Amino acid sequence: MTPITEVEGRRLALSNLDKVLHPATGTTKGELLHYYATVGDAILPHLRDRPVSFLRYPDGPDGQLFFTKNPPPGTPAWVKTTPVPRSEDPRARQVMIQDLASLMWAANLVVEFHTPQWRAGSQAVADRLVFDLDPGPPATVVECCRVALWLRERLAADGLEAFAKTSGAKGLHLLVPLEPTPSEQVSAYAKQLAVRAEADHPDLVVHRMARALRPGKVFVDHSQNAAAKTTATPYTLRARPLPAVSAPVTWEEVEGCDKPERLVLLMGDIAPRLERYGDLLGPLFDPARAGGLP
């Protein structure tokens, strides 16, 4: 029998709670749902008012993975959606996760949460800049940290403040709060910095996506600033063998990273970190911290 629970007055059917989703640790779906219920206050501000895309992995990372922007079949009427016109579908809509009930409904589908750098109603006007630092083996997140520190310094020189989080996979993400700025301009600026990073550190950085260029280097992916692109939302679990989270880290942790395992943050690490630090990405929501592009 499928358990029924009530969240903020909404009745939810939670399925397959004993199903193992992260085989390396034996983490079950029930534990995944408990994680999202525990960190709801932290993840919801990063989801709220942004159209959400889902990477679904209902049978774990070794099963079928599929990415969807459309509201899944059976989406309850009380889950809010927002228009996100696309060239192939001018009437397209996407889910918005506005409250704990919506979060738990989506988590029960077993998803990664992905969000754009803009809010609903302001499509293609970004309030964040993002860099996705992706290491090409044998490079690791250790090399990503070196690049992140370089970017942090250059951004600061332009009056912009950067914050770091793990990707939840192999790399590192940098997020920068912005005054509302057209995504096209943000993308152009981000590309300029990526090109400059490669020029200054040709043995460490590559700004182009071509796989042949990436072994042993850090790909500075600036493309996720495009209005049509999304990035893993802070605090989302990732579809990996371990229950890894895309989680904020301090700059001291970035500076001190001398081996990859130092920046592997798992589901069980997050509640204690929130208790210790609060949301390290909280400044993203402070208008006084938002900068303008030079």
PDB file of C-alpha atoms in Angstrom:
ATOM      1  CA  MET A   1       0.000   0.000   0.000  1.00  0.00           C
ATOM      2  CA  THR A   2       1.377   3.435  -0.984  1.00  0.00           C
ATOM      3  CA  PRO A   3       1.814   5.649   2.090  1.00  0.00           C
ATOM      4  CA  ILE A   4      -0.146   8.901   2.116  1.00  0.00           C
ATOM      5  CA  THR A   5       1.257  11.867   3.958  1.00  0.00           C
ATOM      6  CA  GLU A   6       0.100  15.438   4.383  1.00  0.00           C
ATOM      7  CA  VAL A   7       2.463  18.354   3.725  1.00  0.00           C
ATOM      8  CA  GLU A   8       1.197  21.886   4.309  1.00  0.00           C
ATOM      9  CA  GLY A   9      -2.364  20.671   3.825  1.00  0.00           C
ATOM     10  CA  ARG A  10      -1.616  18.772   0.610  1.00  0.00           C
ATOM     11  CA  ARG A  11      -2.057  14.987   0.501  1.00  0.00           C
ATOM     12  CA  LEU A  12       0.879  13.215  -1.155  1.00  0.00           C
ATOM     13  CA  ALA A  13       1.272   9.568  -2.108  1.00  0.00           C
ATOM     14  CA  LEU A  14       4.884   8.546  -1.502  1.00  0.00           C
ATOM     15  CA  SER A  15       5.959   5.433  -3.380  1.00  0.00           C
ATOM     16  CA  ASN A  16       8.714   2.797  -3.168  1.00  0.00           C
ATOM     17  CA  LEU A  17      10.261   4.170   0.013  1.00  0.00           C
ATOM     18  CA  ASP A  18      12.554   1.144   0.462  1.00  0.00           C
ATOM     19  CA  LYS A  19      13.935   1.298  -3.073  1.00  0.00           C
ATOM     20  CA  VAL A  20      17.728   1.746  -3.170  1.00  0.00           C
ATOM     21  CA  LEU A  21      18.617   4.737  -5.347  1.00  0.00           C
ATOM     22  CA  HIS A  22      22.292   5.321  -4.523  1.00  0.00           C
ATOM     23  CA  PRO A  23      23.907   1.887  -4.643  1.00  0.00           C
ATOM     24  CA  ALA A  24      27.299   2.847  -3.239  1.00  0.00           C
ATOM     25  CA  THR A  25      25.741   3.662   0.141  1.00  0.00           C
ATOM     26  CA  GLY A  26      22.451   1.762  -0.027  1.00  0.00           C
ATOM     27  CA  THR A  27      20.572   5.051   0.243  1.00  0.00           C
ATOM     28  CA  THR A  28      16.840   4.532  -0.181  1.00  0.00           C
ATOM     29  CA  LYS A  29      14.138   6.698  -1.642  1.00  0.00           C
ATOM     30  CA  GLY A  30      12.713   7.190   1.828  1.00  0.00           C
ATOM     31  CA  GLU A  31      16.037   8.648   2.953  1.00  0.00           C
ATOM     32  CA  LEU A  32      16.095  10.903  -0.120  1.00  0.00           C
ATOM     33  CA  LEU A  33      12.650  12.247   0.769  1.00  0.00           C
ATOM     34  CA  HIS A  34      13.733  12.802   4.360  1.00  0.00           C
ATOM     35  CA  TYR A  35      16.733  14.777   3.086  1.00  0.00           C
ATOM     36  CA  TYR A  36      14.565  17.164   1.068  1.00  0.00           C
ATOM     37  CA  ALA A  37      12.136  17.612   3.943  1.00  0.00           C
ATOM     38  CA  THR A  38      15.090  18.476   6.199  1.00  0.00           C
ATOM     39  CA  VAL A  39      16.737  20.993   3.839  1.00  0.00           C
ATOM     40  CA  GLY A  40      13.528  22.495   2.478  1.00  0.00           C
ATOM     41  CA  ASP A  41      14.181  25.904   4.042  1.00  0.00           C
ATOM     42  CA  ALA A  42      17.565  26.042   2.304  1.00  0.00           C
ATOM     43  CA  ILE A  43      16.690  24.766  -1.172  1.00  0.00           C
ATOM     44  CA  LEU A  44      13.304  26.449  -1.615  1.00  0.00           C
ATOM     45  CA  PRO A  45      14.623  30.036  -1.980  1.00  0.00           C
ATOM     46  CA  HIS A  46      16.865  28.809  -4.813  1.00  0.00           C
ATOM     47  CA  LEU A  47      13.918  27.142  -6.568  1.00  0.00           C
ATOM     48  CA  ARG A  48      11.172  29.643  -5.885  1.00  0.00           C
ATOM     49  CA  ASP A  49       9.950  31.750  -8.829  1.00  0.00           C
ATOM     50  CA  ARG A  50      12.225  29.952 -11.292  1.00  0.00           C
ATOM     51  CA  PRO A  51      10.965  27.482 -13.910  1.00  0.00           C
ATOM     52  CA  VAL A  52      12.336  24.093 -12.939  1.00  0.00           C
ATOM     53  CA  SER A  53      13.696  21.382 -15.228  1.00  0.00           C
ATOM     54  CA  PHE A  54      14.016  17.818 -13.962  1.00  0.00           C
ATOM     55  CA  LEU A  55      16.618  15.168 -14.610  1.00  0.00           C
ATOM     56  CA  ARG A  56      14.677  12.087 -13.544  1.00  0.00           C
ATOM     57  CA  TYR A  57      16.401   8.921 -12.315  1.00  0.00           C
ATOM     58  CA  PRO A  58      13.595   6.793 -10.845  1.00  0.00           C
ATOM     59  CA  ASP A  59      15.700   3.612 -10.864  1.00  0.00           C
ATOM     60  CA  GLY A  60      18.902   5.226  -9.611  1.00  0.00           C
ATOM     61  CA  PRO A  61      21.933   6.459 -11.572  1.00  0.00           C
ATOM     62  CA  ASP A  62      22.381   3.113 -13.338  1.00  0.00           C
ATOM     63  CA  GLY A  63      18.816   3.124 -14.660  1.00  0.00           C
ATOM     64  CA  GLN A  64      17.193   5.268 -17.293  1.00  0.00           C
ATOM     65  CA  LEU A  65      17.880   9.004 -16.951  1.00  0.00           C
ATOM     66  CA  PHE A  66      15.763  11.511 -18.816  1.00  0.00           C
ATOM     67  CA  PHE A  67      15.616  15.308 -18.820  1.00  0.00           C
ATOM     68  CA  THR A  68      12.280  17.089 -18.971  1.00  0.00           C
ATOM     69  CA  LYS A  69      11.176  20.698 -18.956  1.00  0.00           C
ATOM     70  CA  ASN A  70       7.456  20.015 -19.411  1.00  0.00           C
ATOM     71  CA  PRO A  71       5.280  19.343 -16.344  1.00  0.00           C
ATOM     72  CA  PRO A  72       5.302  15.557 -15.816  1.00  0.00           C
ATOM     73  CA  PRO A  73       2.105  13.598 -16.493  1.00  0.00           C
ATOM     74  CA  GLY A  74      -0.094  13.617 -13.406  1.00  0.00           C
ATOM     75  CA  THR A  75       1.224  16.942 -12.062  1.00  0.00           C
ATOM     76  CA  PRO A  76      -1.319  18.033  -9.417  1.00  0.00           C
ATOM     77  CA  ALA A  77      -3.397  21.110 -10.215  1.00  0.00           C
ATOM     78  CA  TRP A  78      -2.058  22.821  -7.086  1.00  0.00           C
ATOM     79  CA  VAL A  79       1.559  22.698  -8.337  1.00  0.00           C
ATOM     80  CA  LYS A  80       2.188  26.064  -9.946  1.00  0.00           C
ATOM     81  CA  THR A  81       3.435  26.359 -13.511  1.00  0.00           C
ATOM     82  CA  THR A  82       4.636  29.339 -15.518  1.00  0.00           C
ATOM     83  CA  PRO A  83       4.724  30.111 -19.252  1.00  0.00           C
ATOM     84  CA  VAL A  84       8.164  29.535 -20.792  1.00  0.00           C
ATOM     85  CA  PRO A  85       7.651  30.004 -24.544  1.00  0.00           C
ATOM     86  CA  ARG A  86      10.009  28.047 -26.767  1.00  0.00           C
ATOM     87  CA  SER A  87      10.414  28.246 -30.522  1.00  0.00           C
ATOM     88  CA  GLU A  88       9.093  24.714 -30.953  1.00  0.00           C
ATOM     89  CA  ASP A  89       6.264  25.267 -28.437  1.00  0.00           C
ATOM     90  CA  PRO A  90       5.143  28.880 -27.875  1.00  0.00           C
ATOM     91  CA  ARG A  91       2.629  27.727 -25.239  1.00  0.00           C
ATOM     92  CA  ALA A  92       5.101  25.678 -23.197  1.00  0.00           C
ATOM     93  CA  ARG A  93       4.910  25.823 -19.413  1.00  0.00           C
ATOM     94  CA  GLN A  94       7.229  24.618 -16.678  1.00  0.00           C
ATOM     95  CA  VAL A  95       6.764  23.683 -13.053  1.00  0.00           C
ATOM     96  CA  MET A  96       7.659  26.072 -10.259  1.00  0.00           C
ATOM     97  CA  ILE A  97       8.541  24.687  -6.831  1.00  0.00           C
ATOM     98  CA  GLN A  98       7.114  27.339  -4.533  1.00  0.00           C
ATOM     99  CA  ASP A  99       6.572  25.480  -1.263  1.00  0.00           C
ATOM    100  CA  LEU A 100       7.439  22.370   0.713  1.00  0.00           C
ATOM    101  CA  ALA A 101       4.480  20.409  -0.640  1.00  0.00           C
ATOM    102  CA  SER A 102       5.611  21.012  -4.236  1.00  0.00           C
ATOM    103  CA  LEU A 103       9.173  20.121  -3.281  1.00  0.00           C
ATOM    104  CA  MET A 104       8.144  16.813  -1.766  1.00  0.00           C
ATOM    105  CA  TRP A 105       5.868  16.003  -4.708  1.00  0.00           C
ATOM    106  CA  ALA A 106       8.793  16.559  -7.098  1.00  0.00           C
ATOM    107  CA  ALA A 107      11.265  14.700  -4.880  1.00  0.00           C
ATOM    108  CA  ASN A 108       8.956  11.675  -4.939  1.00  0.00           C
ATOM    109  CA  LEU A 109       9.520  11.550  -8.720  1.00  0.00           C
ATOM    110  CA  VAL A 110      13.275  11.156  -7.981  1.00  0.00           C
ATOM    111  CA  VAL A 111      14.783  14.122  -9.778  1.00  0.00           C
ATOM    112  CA  GLU A 112      17.726  16.436  -9.961  1.00  0.00           C
ATOM    113  CA  PHE A 113      16.504  20.042  -9.817  1.00  0.00           C
ATOM    114  CA  HIS A 114      17.859  22.409 -12.485  1.00  0.00           C
ATOM    115  CA  THR A 115      17.066  26.121 -12.731  1.00  0.00           C
ATOM    116  CA  PRO A 116      17.968  29.023 -15.052  1.00  0.00           C
ATOM    117  CA  GLN A 117      19.702  32.233 -14.038  1.00  0.00           C
ATOM    118  CA  TRP A 118      16.465  34.224 -14.366  1.00  0.00           C
ATOM    119  CA  ARG A 119      13.104  34.312 -12.624  1.00  0.00           C
ATOM    120  CA  ALA A 120       9.646  33.665 -14.035  1.00  0.00           C
ATOM    121  CA  GLY A 121       8.277  36.764 -15.730  1.00  0.00           C
ATOM    122  CA  SER A 122      11.748  38.011 -16.628  1.00  0.00           C
ATOM    123  CA  GLN A 123      12.872  35.427 -19.159  1.00  0.00           C
ATOM    124  CA  ALA A 124      16.323  36.222 -20.567  1.00  0.00           C
ATOM    125  CA  VAL A 125      16.981  38.815 -17.845  1.00  0.00           C
ATOM    126  CA  ALA A 126      19.450  37.245 -15.438  1.00  0.00           C
ATOM    127  CA  ASP A 127      19.954  37.976 -11.757  1.00  0.00           C
ATOM    128  CA  ARG A 128      22.908  35.561 -11.528  1.00  0.00           C
ATOM    129  CA  LEU A 129      26.026  34.750 -13.468  1.00  0.00           C
ATOM    130  CA  VAL A 130      27.330  31.184 -13.373  1.00  0.00           C
ATOM    131  CA  PHE A 131      30.533  29.380 -14.273  1.00  0.00           C
ATOM    132  CA  ASP A 132      30.578  25.577 -14.389  1.00  0.00           C
ATOM    133  CA  LEU A 133      34.159  24.390 -13.873  1.00  0.00           C
ATOM    134  CA  ASP A 134      34.439  20.889 -15.288  1.00  0.00           C
ATOM    135  CA  PRO A 135      37.741  18.980 -14.975  1.00  0.00           C
ATOM    136  CA  GLY A 136      38.985  16.760 -17.780  1.00  0.00           C
ATOM    137  CA  PRO A 137      40.781  13.739 -16.265  1.00  0.00           C
ATOM    138  CA  PRO A 138      43.365  13.465 -14.890  1.00  0.00           C
ATOM    139  CA  ALA A 139      42.444  16.967 -13.644  1.00  0.00           C
ATOM    140  CA  THR A 140      40.066  17.009 -10.669  1.00  0.00           C
ATOM    141  CA  VAL A 141      38.206  19.486  -8.525  1.00  0.00           C
ATOM    142  CA  VAL A 142      41.602  20.452  -7.081  1.00  0.00           C
ATOM    143  CA  GLU A 143      42.447  22.126 -10.385  1.00  0.00           C
ATOM    144  CA  CYS A 144      38.918  23.568 -10.511  1.00  0.00           C
ATOM    145  CA  CYS A 145      39.631  25.297  -7.210  1.00  0.00           C
ATOM    146  CA  ARG A 146      42.730  26.961  -8.670  1.00  0.00           C
ATOM    147  CA  VAL A 147      40.660  28.280 -11.558  1.00  0.00           C
ATOM    148  CA  ALA A 148      37.880  29.364  -9.192  1.00  0.00           C
ATOM    149  CA  LEU A 149      40.295  31.470  -7.171  1.00  0.00           C
ATOM    150  CA  TRP A 150      41.554  33.138 -10.366  1.00  0.00           C
ATOM    151  CA  LEU A 151      37.992  33.883 -11.464  1.00  0.00           C
ATOM    152  CA  ARG A 152      37.061  35.162  -8.029  1.00  0.00           C
ATOM    153  CA  GLU A 153      39.898  37.685  -8.198  1.00  0.00           C
ATOM    154  CA  ARG A 154      39.009  38.874 -11.704  1.00  0.00           C
ATOM    155  CA  LEU A 155      35.329  39.155 -10.847  1.00  0.00           C
ATOM    156  CA  ALA A 156      36.182  41.173  -7.732  1.00  0.00           C
ATOM    157  CA  ALA A 157      38.250  43.539  -9.863  1.00  0.00           C
ATOM    158  CA  ASP A 158      35.051  44.203 -11.822  1.00  0.00           C
ATOM    159  CA  GLY A 159      33.062  44.798  -8.640  1.00  0.00           C
ATOM    160  CA  LEU A 160      31.406  41.366  -8.624  1.00  0.00           C
ATOM    161  CA  GLU A 161      31.238  38.924  -5.697  1.00  0.00           C
ATOM    162  CA  ALA A 162      31.507  35.190  -6.349  1.00  0.00           C
ATOM    163  CA  PHE A 163      30.252  32.264  -4.283  1.00  0.00           C
ATOM    164  CA  ALA A 164      31.202  28.620  -4.762  1.00  0.00           C
ATOM    165  CA  LYS A 165      29.376  25.320  -4.607  1.00  0.00           C
ATOM    166  CA  THR A 166      30.269  21.796  -5.562  1.00  0.00           C
ATOM    167  CA  SER A 167      28.654  20.545  -8.743  1.00  0.00           C
ATOM    168  CA  GLY A 168      27.750  17.300  -6.993  1.00  0.00           C
ATOM    169  CA  ALA A 169      29.695  15.504  -9.707  1.00  0.00           C
ATOM    170  CA  LYS A 170      33.372  16.206 -10.491  1.00  0.00           C
ATOM    171  CA  GLY A 171      33.583  19.969 -10.587  1.00  0.00           C
ATOM    172  CA  LEU A 172      32.748  23.309  -9.047  1.00  0.00           C
ATOM    173  CA  HIS A 173      30.188  26.027  -9.761  1.00  0.00           C
ATOM    174  CA  LEU A 174      30.661  29.756  -9.201  1.00  0.00           C
ATOM    175  CA  LEU A 175      27.596  31.953  -8.746  1.00  0.00           C
ATOM    176  CA  VAL A 176      27.577  35.759  -8.863  1.00  0.00           C
ATOM    177  CA  PRO A 177      24.580  37.924  -7.853  1.00  0.00           C
ATOM    178  CA  LEU A 178      23.757  40.489 -10.532  1.00  0.00           C
ATOM    179  CA  GLU A 179      21.555  43.473 -11.004  1.00  0.00           C
ATOM    180  CA  PRO A 180      18.959  42.403 -13.596  1.00  0.00           C
ATOM    181  CA  THR A 181      20.890  42.120 -16.847  1.00  0.00           C
ATOM    182  CA  PRO A 182      19.962  40.671 -20.268  1.00  0.00           C
ATOM    183  CA  SER A 183      21.215  37.101 -20.479  1.00  0.00           C
ATOM    184  CA  GLU A 184      22.906  37.849 -23.784  1.00  0.00           C
ATOM    185  CA  GLN A 185      25.132  40.454 -22.100  1.00  0.00           C
ATOM    186  CA  VAL A 186      25.884  38.133 -19.173  1.00  0.00           C
ATOM    187  CA  SER A 187      26.842  35.367 -21.592  1.00  0.00           C
ATOM    188  CA  ALA A 188      29.194  37.669 -23.510  1.00  0.00           C
ATOM    189  CA  TYR A 189      30.914  38.837 -20.323  1.00  0.00           C
ATOM    190  CA  ALA A 190      31.265  35.288 -18.990  1.00  0.00           C
ATOM    191  CA  LYS A 191      32.816  34.159 -22.263  1.00  0.00           C
ATOM    192  CA  GLN A 192      35.301  37.034 -22.149  1.00  0.00           C
ATOM    193  CA  LEU A 193      36.455  35.923 -18.704  1.00  0.00           C
ATOM    194  CA  ALA A 194      36.707  32.292 -19.796  1.00  0.00           C
ATOM    195  CA  VAL A 195      38.806  33.255 -22.808  1.00  0.00           C
ATOM    196  CA  ARG A 196      41.023  35.407 -20.607  1.00  0.00           C
ATOM    197  CA  ALA A 197      41.435  32.553 -18.115  1.00  0.00           C
ATOM    198  CA  GLU A 198      42.660  30.296 -20.919  1.00  0.00           C
ATOM    199  CA  ALA A 199      45.019  32.991 -22.213  1.00  0.00           C
ATOM    200  CA  ASP A 200      46.524  33.469 -18.745  1.00  0.00           C
ATOM    201  CA  HIS A 201      46.663  29.728 -17.925  1.00  0.00           C
ATOM    202  CA  PRO A 202      46.832  27.785 -21.211  1.00  0.00           C
ATOM    203  CA  ASP A 203      48.107  24.647 -19.488  1.00  0.00           C
ATOM    204  CA  LEU A 204      45.209  24.640 -17.020  1.00  0.00           C
ATOM    205  CA  VAL A 205      42.120  26.157 -18.657  1.00  0.00           C
ATOM    206  CA  VAL A 206      40.094  25.610 -21.814  1.00  0.00           C
ATOM    207  CA  HIS A 207      37.049  27.673 -22.736  1.00  0.00           C
ATOM    208  CA  ARG A 208      35.787  25.515 -25.603  1.00  0.00           C
ATOM    209  CA  MET A 209      33.658  22.427 -25.120  1.00  0.00           C
ATOM    210  CA  ALA A 210      35.484  20.137 -27.587  1.00  0.00           C
ATOM    211  CA  ARG A 211      36.392  16.927 -25.726  1.00  0.00           C
ATOM    212  CA  ALA A 212      39.717  16.636 -27.510  1.00  0.00           C
ATOM    213  CA  LEU A 213      40.890  19.876 -25.870  1.00  0.00           C
ATOM    214  CA  ARG A 214      39.928  18.978 -22.306  1.00  0.00           C
ATOM    215  CA  PRO A 215      42.152  16.161 -20.939  1.00  0.00           C
ATOM    216  CA  GLY A 216      44.088  17.456 -17.939  1.00  0.00           C
ATOM    217  CA  LYS A 217      42.439  20.877 -18.088  1.00  0.00           C
ATOM    218  CA  VAL A 218      39.471  22.660 -16.543  1.00  0.00           C
ATOM    219  CA  PHE A 219      36.704  23.545 -18.956  1.00  0.00           C
ATOM    220  CA  VAL A 220      35.277  26.927 -17.934  1.00  0.00           C
ATOM    221  CA  ASP A 221      31.730  26.473 -19.154  1.00  0.00           C
ATOM    222  CA  HIS A 222      30.241  29.921 -19.639  1.00  0.00           C
ATOM    223  CA  SER A 223      27.355  28.700 -21.797  1.00  0.00           C
ATOM    224  CA  GLN A 224      24.958  28.126 -18.890  1.00  0.00           C
ATOM    225  CA  ASN A 225      24.326  31.867 -18.793  1.00  0.00           C
ATOM    226  CA  ALA A 226      22.284  31.563 -21.987  1.00  0.00           C
ATOM    227  CA  ALA A 227      18.587  32.046 -21.300  1.00  0.00           C
ATOM    228  CA  ALA A 228      17.728  28.537 -22.510  1.00  0.00           C
ATOM    229  CA  LYS A 229      20.268  26.814 -20.238  1.00  0.00           C
ATOM    230  CA  THR A 230      19.982  25.629 -16.647  1.00  0.00           C
ATOM    231  CA  THR A 231      22.351  24.675 -13.838  1.00  0.00           C
ATOM    232  CA  ALA A 232      21.974  22.213 -10.970  1.00  0.00           C
ATOM    233  CA  THR A 233      20.109  24.029  -8.209  1.00  0.00           C
ATOM    234  CA  PRO A 234      21.942  24.503  -4.903  1.00  0.00           C
ATOM    235  CA  TYR A 235      21.251  21.595  -2.513  1.00  0.00           C
ATOM    236  CA  THR A 236      19.929  19.244  -5.187  1.00  0.00           C
ATOM    237  CA  LEU A 237      20.999  15.620  -4.971  1.00  0.00           C
ATOM    238  CA  ARG A 238      22.697  14.331  -8.114  1.00  0.00           C
ATOM    239  CA  ALA A 239      22.120  11.076  -9.999  1.00  0.00           C
ATOM    240  CA  ARG A 240      25.416   9.533  -8.898  1.00  0.00           C
ATOM    241  CA  PRO A 241      26.377   6.254  -7.190  1.00  0.00           C
ATOM    242  CA  LEU A 242      26.985   8.235  -3.990  1.00  0.00           C
ATOM    243  CA  PRO A 243      24.208  10.551  -2.724  1.00  0.00           C
ATOM    244  CA  ALA A 244      26.269  13.627  -3.594  1.00  0.00           C
ATOM    245  CA  VAL A 245      24.819  17.110  -3.290  1.00  0.00           C
ATOM    246  CA  SER A 246      25.531  20.290  -5.234  1.00  0.00           C
ATOM    247  CA  ALA A 247      26.366  22.135  -2.041  1.00  0.00           C
ATOM    248  CA  PRO A 248      27.840  25.532  -1.115  1.00  0.00           C
ATOM    249  CA  VAL A 249      31.408  25.633   0.158  1.00  0.00           C
ATOM    250  CA  THR A 250      33.449  28.325   1.852  1.00  0.00           C
ATOM    251  CA  TRP A 251      36.325  30.051   0.103  1.00  0.00           C
ATOM    252  CA  GLU A 252      38.580  28.653   2.834  1.00  0.00           C
ATOM    253  CA  GLU A 253      37.560  25.171   1.713  1.00  0.00           C
ATOM    254  CA  VAL A 254      38.304  26.081  -1.897  1.00  0.00           C
ATOM    255  CA  GLU A 255      41.711  27.484  -0.978  1.00  0.00           C
ATOM    256  CA  GLY A 256      42.562  24.423   1.139  1.00  0.00           C
ATOM    257  CA  CYS A 257      41.416  21.782  -1.338  1.00  0.00           C
ATOM    258  CA  ASP A 258      44.438  19.542  -1.952  1.00  0.00           C
ATOM    259  CA  LYS A 259      42.583  16.308  -2.765  1.00  0.00           C
ATOM    260  CA  PRO A 260      39.240  15.698  -4.485  1.00  0.00           C
ATOM    261  CA  GLU A 261      37.525  13.974  -1.577  1.00  0.00           C
ATOM    262  CA  ARG A 262      37.693  17.184   0.454  1.00  0.00           C
ATOM    263  CA  LEU A 263      34.903  18.630  -1.707  1.00  0.00           C
ATOM    264  CA  VAL A 264      32.665  15.589  -1.922  1.00  0.00           C
ATOM    265  CA  LEU A 265      29.598  16.519   0.106  1.00  0.00           C
ATOM    266  CA  LEU A 266      26.989  13.845   0.661  1.00  0.00           C
ATOM    267  CA  MET A 267      23.377  13.991   1.751  1.00  0.00           C
ATOM    268  CA  GLY A 268      24.231  13.416   5.392  1.00  0.00           C
ATOM    269  CA  ASP A 269      26.731  16.291   5.447  1.00  0.00           C
ATOM    270  CA  ILE A 270      24.267  19.030   4.585  1.00  0.00           C
ATOM    271  CA  ALA A 271      22.143  19.468   7.717  1.00  0.00           C
ATOM    272  CA  PRO A 272      25.235  19.852   9.959  1.00  0.00           C
ATOM    273  CA  ARG A 273      26.729  22.338   7.493  1.00  0.00           C
ATOM    274  CA  LEU A 274      23.523  24.362   7.463  1.00  0.00           C
ATOM    275  CA  GLU A 275      23.551  24.389  11.244  1.00  0.00           C
ATOM    276  CA  ARG A 276      27.155  25.580  11.246  1.00  0.00           C
ATOM    277  CA  TYR A 277      27.162  28.057   8.351  1.00  0.00           C
ATOM    278  CA  GLY A 278      23.557  28.757   7.422  1.00  0.00           C
ATOM    279  CA  ASP A 279      23.067  29.070   3.683  1.00  0.00           C
ATOM    280  CA  LEU A 280      26.439  30.128   2.320  1.00  0.00           C
ATOM    281  CA  LEU A 281      24.614  31.253  -0.822  1.00  0.00           C
ATOM    282  CA  GLY A 282      22.213  33.467   1.114  1.00  0.00           C
ATOM    283  CA  PRO A 283      23.963  36.622  -0.180  1.00  0.00           C
ATOM    284  CA  LEU A 284      22.624  35.809  -3.652  1.00  0.00           C
ATOM    285  CA  PHE A 285      19.264  37.111  -2.414  1.00  0.00           C
ATOM    286  CA  ASP A 286      20.609  40.400  -0.988  1.00  0.00           C
ATOM    287  CA  PRO A 287      20.057  43.233  -3.506  1.00  0.00           C
ATOM    288  CA  ALA A 288      22.930  45.131  -1.913  1.00  0.00           C
ATOM    289  CA  ARG A 289      25.339  42.356  -2.950  1.00  0.00           C
ATOM    290  CA  ALA A 290      24.228  42.342  -6.600  1.00  0.00           C
ATOM    291  CA  GLY A 291      26.716  43.899  -8.985  1.00  0.00           C
ATOM    292  CA  GLY A 292      26.522  45.371 -12.455  1.00  0.00           C
ATOM    293  CA  LEU A 293      28.597  44.190 -15.383  1.00  0.00           C
ATOM    294  CA  PRO A 294      31.516  46.492 -16.228  1.00  0.00           C
TER     295      PRO A 294
END
